[in-house]
């Protein structure tokens, strides 16, 4: 059974720092991996989607990498800003029916 | 302005009551989904529908029911059989359903917070 884990559960950094969020999954049989952002009490917004054949995707200050063989993904945020404060969730789409399996999320706080 | 709407934003339920959460999308998406989110946990799939008049159980369907009579609408009923319904409920849609061979992202609504009194 696919399990997705995100470490750390919470992270606090000063503004301007570069940071890395981690996501690991137990079964490499995935179609893709996605990173989402969730603001408090709100829905999810898709940030990046990496297909299983890809190694990374970039959007602005965000870069997500995927190492399927080791079951790991990282989300790199450059020059963090207070507006980046949110919970970041990763999810894998398994290839046994295509369901999204979510991690527990990392709550990020960027201090001015 | 296309998107997914959920109503109400907050919902309170008494013990033994059934309540229905609304989800509407105007994105012309075929597939719709309902998830439950508990504090400090990821999302868990309750039900999903890949086409009108068809839906499938997710991982935690017990105590919930759905219908898909229209492409735009996918309401979720939380029945009295759901013993611990207090949670944040999220609806999502995607242009194609799961396992379709066309990998697309899911778009999420703003959520409904359900509290049992």
Short mmCIF file of C-alpha atoms in Angstrom, two decimals:
data_model
loop_
_atom_site.label_atom_id
_atom_site.label_comp_id
_atom_site.label_asym_id
_atom_site.label_seq_id
_atom_site.Cartn_x
_atom_site.Cartn_y
_atom_site.Cartn_z
CA UNK A 1 0.00 0.00 0.00
CA UNK A 2 1.38 3.37 -1.04
CA UNK A 3 2.30 5.70 1.82
CA UNK A 4 3.46 9.29 1.50
CA UNK A 5 5.41 11.03 4.24
CA UNK A 6 6.46 14.65 4.57
CA UNK A 7 9.19 15.84 6.89
CA UNK A 8 9.30 18.16 8.74
CA UNK A 9 5.69 18.67 9.85
CA UNK A 10 6.42 22.35 10.49
CA UNK A 11 9.20 24.73 9.50
CA UNK A 12 9.90 28.35 10.43
CA UNK A 13 12.49 30.40 8.54
CA UNK A 14 13.48 34.08 8.25
CA UNK A 15 12.55 35.94 5.11
CA UNK A 16 15.02 35.58 2.25
CA UNK A 17 16.20 32.07 3.09
CA UNK A 18 16.26 29.31 0.52
CA UNK A 19 14.52 26.18 1.83
CA UNK A 20 13.76 22.59 0.94
CA UNK A 21 10.65 20.58 1.75
CA UNK A 22 10.83 16.81 1.60
CA UNK A 23 8.38 14.15 0.44
CA UNK A 24 8.94 10.40 0.39
CA UNK A 25 6.79 7.57 -0.95
CA UNK A 26 7.01 3.84 -0.50
CA UNK A 27 6.02 2.50 -3.94
CA UNK A 28 7.79 3.77 -7.04
CA UNK A 29 4.91 2.68 -9.32
CA UNK A 30 3.47 6.15 -9.78
CA UNK A 31 2.16 8.16 -12.72
CA UNK A 32 3.16 11.53 -11.32
CA UNK A 33 3.83 13.55 -8.19
CA UNK A 34 2.26 16.88 -7.42
CA UNK A 35 2.97 19.65 -4.95
CA UNK A 36 0.04 21.68 -3.62
CA UNK A 37 -0.23 24.78 -1.46
CA UNK A 38 -3.01 25.18 1.12
CA UNK A 39 -3.69 28.44 2.94
CA UNK A 40 -5.42 28.17 6.36
CA UNK A 41 -9.05 27.13 6.01
CA UNK A 42 -8.86 27.11 2.22
CA UNK A 43 -8.69 24.61 -0.62
CA UNK A 44 -5.60 23.36 -2.40
CA UNK A 45 -3.78 25.08 -5.24
CA UNK A 46 -1.60 23.02 -7.55
CA UNK A 47 1.98 24.32 -7.73
CA UNK A 48 3.90 21.78 -9.78
CA UNK A 49 3.22 18.40 -11.38
CA UNK A 50 6.11 16.10 -12.28
CA UNK A 51 5.41 13.19 -14.61
CA UNK A 52 7.04 9.89 -13.66
CA UNK A 53 9.42 10.19 -16.63
CA UNK A 54 10.61 13.65 -15.58
CA UNK A 55 13.29 14.63 -13.06
CA UNK A 56 12.19 18.15 -12.20
CA UNK A 57 9.79 21.01 -12.85
CA UNK A 58 10.26 24.72 -12.25
CA UNK A 59 7.84 27.59 -11.77
CA UNK A 60 9.22 30.95 -10.75
CA UNK A 61 10.99 30.59 -7.38
CA UNK A 62 9.82 26.98 -7.03
CA UNK A 63 11.67 23.91 -8.20
CA UNK A 64 10.47 20.37 -7.61
CA UNK A 65 12.58 17.29 -8.19
CA UNK A 66 11.62 13.63 -8.41
CA UNK A 67 13.79 10.57 -7.82
CA UNK A 68 11.41 7.71 -8.42
CA UNK A 69 13.92 4.96 -7.71
CA UNK A 70 14.58 6.23 -4.20
CA UNK A 71 10.99 7.30 -3.61
CA UNK A 72 11.78 10.93 -2.91
CA UNK A 73 10.79 14.40 -4.04
CA UNK A 74 11.91 17.81 -2.87
CA UNK A 75 10.33 21.23 -3.26
CA UNK A 76 12.93 24.00 -3.30
CA UNK A 77 11.73 27.54 -2.56
CA UNK A 78 14.24 30.29 -3.36
CA UNK A 79 14.37 33.63 -1.54
CA UNK A 80 11.39 32.87 0.70
CA UNK A 81 8.82 35.59 1.42
CA UNK A 82 6.17 35.98 4.15
CA UNK A 83 3.56 35.35 1.46
CA UNK A 84 4.95 31.83 1.05
CA UNK A 85 3.62 30.95 4.51
CA UNK A 86 1.17 28.08 4.03
CA UNK A 87 0.93 24.30 4.27
CA UNK A 88 2.57 22.44 1.40
CA UNK A 89 1.28 18.99 0.51
CA UNK A 90 2.70 16.46 -1.88
CA UNK A 91 0.60 13.77 -3.52
CA UNK A 92 1.44 10.83 -5.77
CA UNK A 93 -0.91 9.43 -8.36
CA UNK A 94 -0.61 5.68 -8.19
CA UNK A 95 -0.80 3.52 -11.30
CA UNK A 96 -3.24 1.08 -9.70
CA UNK A 97 -6.36 3.08 -10.57
CA UNK A 98 -4.86 6.56 -10.51
CA UNK A 99 -5.87 7.74 -7.05
CA UNK A 100 -4.03 10.64 -5.42
CA UNK A 101 -2.28 9.63 -2.17
CA UNK A 102 -1.45 12.64 -0.01
CA UNK A 103 1.23 13.30 2.57
CA UNK A 104 0.38 15.01 5.85
CA UNK A 105 1.83 18.32 4.74
CA UNK A 106 4.56 20.68 5.94
CA UNK A 107 3.38 23.90 7.59
CA UNK A 108 5.77 26.67 6.52
CA UNK A 109 6.09 29.99 8.31
CA UNK A 110 8.32 32.70 6.81
CA UNK A 111 9.07 35.45 9.33
CA UNK A 112 9.62 39.06 8.14
CA UNK B 1 -15.10 33.12 -14.01
CA UNK B 2 -14.57 29.37 -13.98
CA UNK B 3 -14.01 27.33 -10.86
CA UNK B 4 -15.39 25.10 -8.16
CA UNK B 5 -17.75 26.34 -5.48
CA UNK B 6 -18.65 24.63 -2.24
CA UNK B 7 -21.40 25.57 0.16
CA UNK B 8 -21.86 26.22 2.92
CA UNK B 9 -18.44 27.32 4.20
CA UNK B 10 -19.33 26.26 7.74
CA UNK B 11 -21.90 23.62 8.71
CA UNK B 12 -23.05 22.42 12.10
CA UNK B 13 -24.77 19.10 12.60
CA UNK B 14 -26.57 17.64 15.55
CA UNK B 15 -26.15 14.02 16.49
CA UNK B 16 -28.32 11.76 14.33
CA UNK B 17 -28.84 14.30 11.52
CA UNK B 18 -28.00 13.85 7.87
CA UNK B 19 -26.45 16.87 6.17
CA UNK B 20 -25.62 17.56 2.52
CA UNK B 21 -22.58 19.45 1.28
CA UNK B 22 -22.82 21.12 -2.10
CA UNK B 23 -20.14 21.09 -4.81
CA UNK B 24 -20.59 22.78 -8.21
CA UNK B 25 -18.09 23.27 -11.05
CA UNK B 26 -18.32 25.21 -14.30
CA UNK B 27 -15.05 23.93 -15.73
CA UNK B 28 -16.78 21.31 -17.90
CA UNK B 29 -14.75 18.61 -16.12
CA UNK B 30 -15.85 15.00 -16.37
CA UNK B 31 -14.45 13.81 -13.03
CA UNK B 32 -15.29 15.01 -9.54
CA UNK B 33 -13.99 13.97 -6.11
CA UNK B 34 -14.73 14.34 -2.42
CA UNK B 35 -11.95 14.34 0.18
CA UNK B 36 -11.87 14.58 3.94
CA UNK B 37 -9.06 16.39 5.79
CA UNK B 38 -8.43 16.01 9.53
CA UNK B 39 -5.99 18.24 11.45
CA UNK B 40 -2.36 17.40 10.75
CA UNK B 41 -3.32 14.79 8.18
CA UNK B 42 -3.37 14.56 4.45
CA UNK B 43 -6.51 14.29 2.35
CA UNK B 44 -8.39 10.99 2.19
CA UNK B 45 -10.67 10.09 -0.70
CA UNK B 46 -14.34 9.52 0.16
CA UNK B 47 -16.05 9.11 -3.23
CA UNK B 48 -15.30 9.95 -6.84
CA UNK B 49 -17.24 10.14 -10.07
CA UNK B 50 -15.69 9.87 -13.52
CA UNK B 51 -18.89 10.46 -15.47
CA UNK B 52 -22.49 11.47 -14.93
CA UNK B 53 -24.68 8.83 -13.23
CA UNK B 54 -21.64 6.85 -12.09
CA UNK B 55 -19.57 7.02 -8.92
CA UNK B 56 -17.13 4.85 -6.99
CA UNK B 57 -16.22 4.43 -3.32
CA UNK B 58 -12.91 5.79 -2.17
CA UNK B 59 -10.91 4.75 0.86
CA UNK B 60 -13.33 5.99 3.56
CA UNK B 61 -16.86 5.83 2.03
CA UNK B 62 -18.66 4.38 5.07
CA UNK B 63 -21.26 6.79 6.43
CA UNK B 64 -21.30 8.93 3.29
CA UNK B 65 -23.39 8.96 0.11
CA UNK B 66 -23.20 10.86 -3.18
CA UNK B 67 -25.09 11.41 -6.41
CA UNK B 68 -24.02 12.63 -9.86
CA UNK B 69 -27.17 13.53 -11.77
CA UNK B 70 -25.57 16.49 -13.55
CA UNK B 71 -22.05 17.01 -14.86
CA UNK B 72 -21.67 20.23 -12.87
CA UNK B 73 -22.83 18.95 -9.49
CA UNK B 74 -21.58 16.31 -7.03
CA UNK B 75 -23.28 16.66 -3.62
CA UNK B 76 -22.05 14.72 -0.60
CA UNK B 77 -24.42 13.58 2.17
CA UNK B 78 -22.92 12.87 5.58
CA UNK B 79 -25.30 10.41 7.20
CA UNK B 80 -25.90 9.62 10.86
CA UNK B 81 -23.93 6.42 10.29
CA UNK B 82 -20.71 8.45 10.08
CA UNK B 83 -19.53 8.33 13.68
CA UNK B 84 -16.88 11.01 13.54
CA UNK B 85 -17.89 13.51 10.85
CA UNK B 86 -16.19 16.63 12.23
CA UNK B 87 -13.63 17.52 9.55
CA UNK B 88 -12.80 19.78 6.62
CA UNK B 89 -14.36 18.52 3.38
CA UNK B 90 -12.85 19.33 0.00
CA UNK B 91 -14.34 18.82 -3.43
CA UNK B 92 -12.19 18.61 -6.54
CA UNK B 93 -12.57 18.08 -10.27
CA UNK B 94 -10.37 17.13 -13.20
CA UNK B 95 -10.87 17.19 -16.94
CA UNK B 96 -10.46 13.43 -17.19
CA UNK B 97 -10.97 10.70 -14.64
CA UNK B 98 -8.37 8.60 -12.91
CA UNK B 99 -6.63 5.94 -14.92
CA UNK B 100 -7.64 7.69 -18.14
CA UNK B 101 -4.11 7.73 -19.47
CA UNK B 102 -4.20 11.53 -19.56
CA UNK B 103 -2.42 12.90 -16.53
CA UNK B 104 -3.97 16.14 -15.37
CA UNK B 105 -4.14 17.90 -12.07
CA UNK B 106 -7.17 18.17 -9.86
CA UNK B 107 -8.69 21.58 -9.10
CA UNK B 108 -10.00 22.09 -5.59
CA UNK B 109 -12.88 24.05 -4.12
CA UNK B 110 -12.55 26.24 -1.00
CA UNK B 111 -13.88 23.56 1.37
CA UNK B 112 -16.67 23.12 3.92
CA UNK B 113 -15.91 22.80 7.62
CA UNK B 114 -18.39 20.46 9.30
CA UNK B 115 -18.75 20.41 13.07
CA UNK B 116 -20.90 18.03 15.09
CA UNK B 117 -22.55 19.67 18.09
#
